[in-house]
Amino acid sequence: MSAQLDVLELAKALIRRVSVTPEDAGCQELIGEMLQQLGFVTEQINAYGVHNLWAWRGVDPASPAAAGTPHLMFAGHTDVVPAGPVEAWSSPPFAPTIKDGMLFGRGAADMKSSLAAMLCAVTEFVAAQPKHQGTLSFLITSDEEGEAIHGTRHAIVELARRGIRPAYCVVGEPSSS
Ligand SMILES: [Zn+2]
């Protein structure tokens, strides 16, 4: 199976989950299981019904050994904005559809395809570098499109309390200028 097929199938699997903000609808369970298989330690840092998945691999970012080793975080969200009137869509919003070489569905752009790309990239990287230096991590929330108070903001405060501070962060947002 090619990596390209993997990323498309994974994006479709996420789009099928009706994760209208602040619902996660099982997206993080799917992502968390994939990360566990790659050797990540996973934890839910949930608050007020918001699902926040924290996962890391390599050097424990809360340990003294983390000082001076690189820490790259992938950040993103599983929630989507409400789909609005179904009749306004050319295909059902939660039935991923390929048309003219493009993937359509709520969250295809913002940002389930980004999550799928991150996971496929990390899968390939870990296969090539199983004993990589430093720390790889994911911080995924289900509260970005709504109030966005109990999502990344909440989790990053908890991580900071543990002394965890990533040096680099890749954010999968398509919509930021
Ligand atoms: Zn977004």
Coordinates of C-alpha atoms and ligand atoms in Angstrom, one line a residue, residues 76-77 79 109-111 144-145 172-175, ligand 1:
G76 CA -4.1 20.1 15.3
H77 CA -7.8 19.7 15.9
D79 CA -13.5 19.2 15.4
A109 CA -9.4 21.1 4.3
D110 CA -9.7 22.2 7.9
M111 CA -8.0 20.0 9.1
E144 CA -10.7 24.7 18.0
E145 CA -13.7 25.8 16.0
G172 CA -1.9 21.8 10.4
E173 CA -4.1 24.8 9.8
P174 CA -4.9 25.6 6.2
S175 CA -6.8 28.8 7.1
Ligands
ZN1 ZN -8.7 24.6 11.7

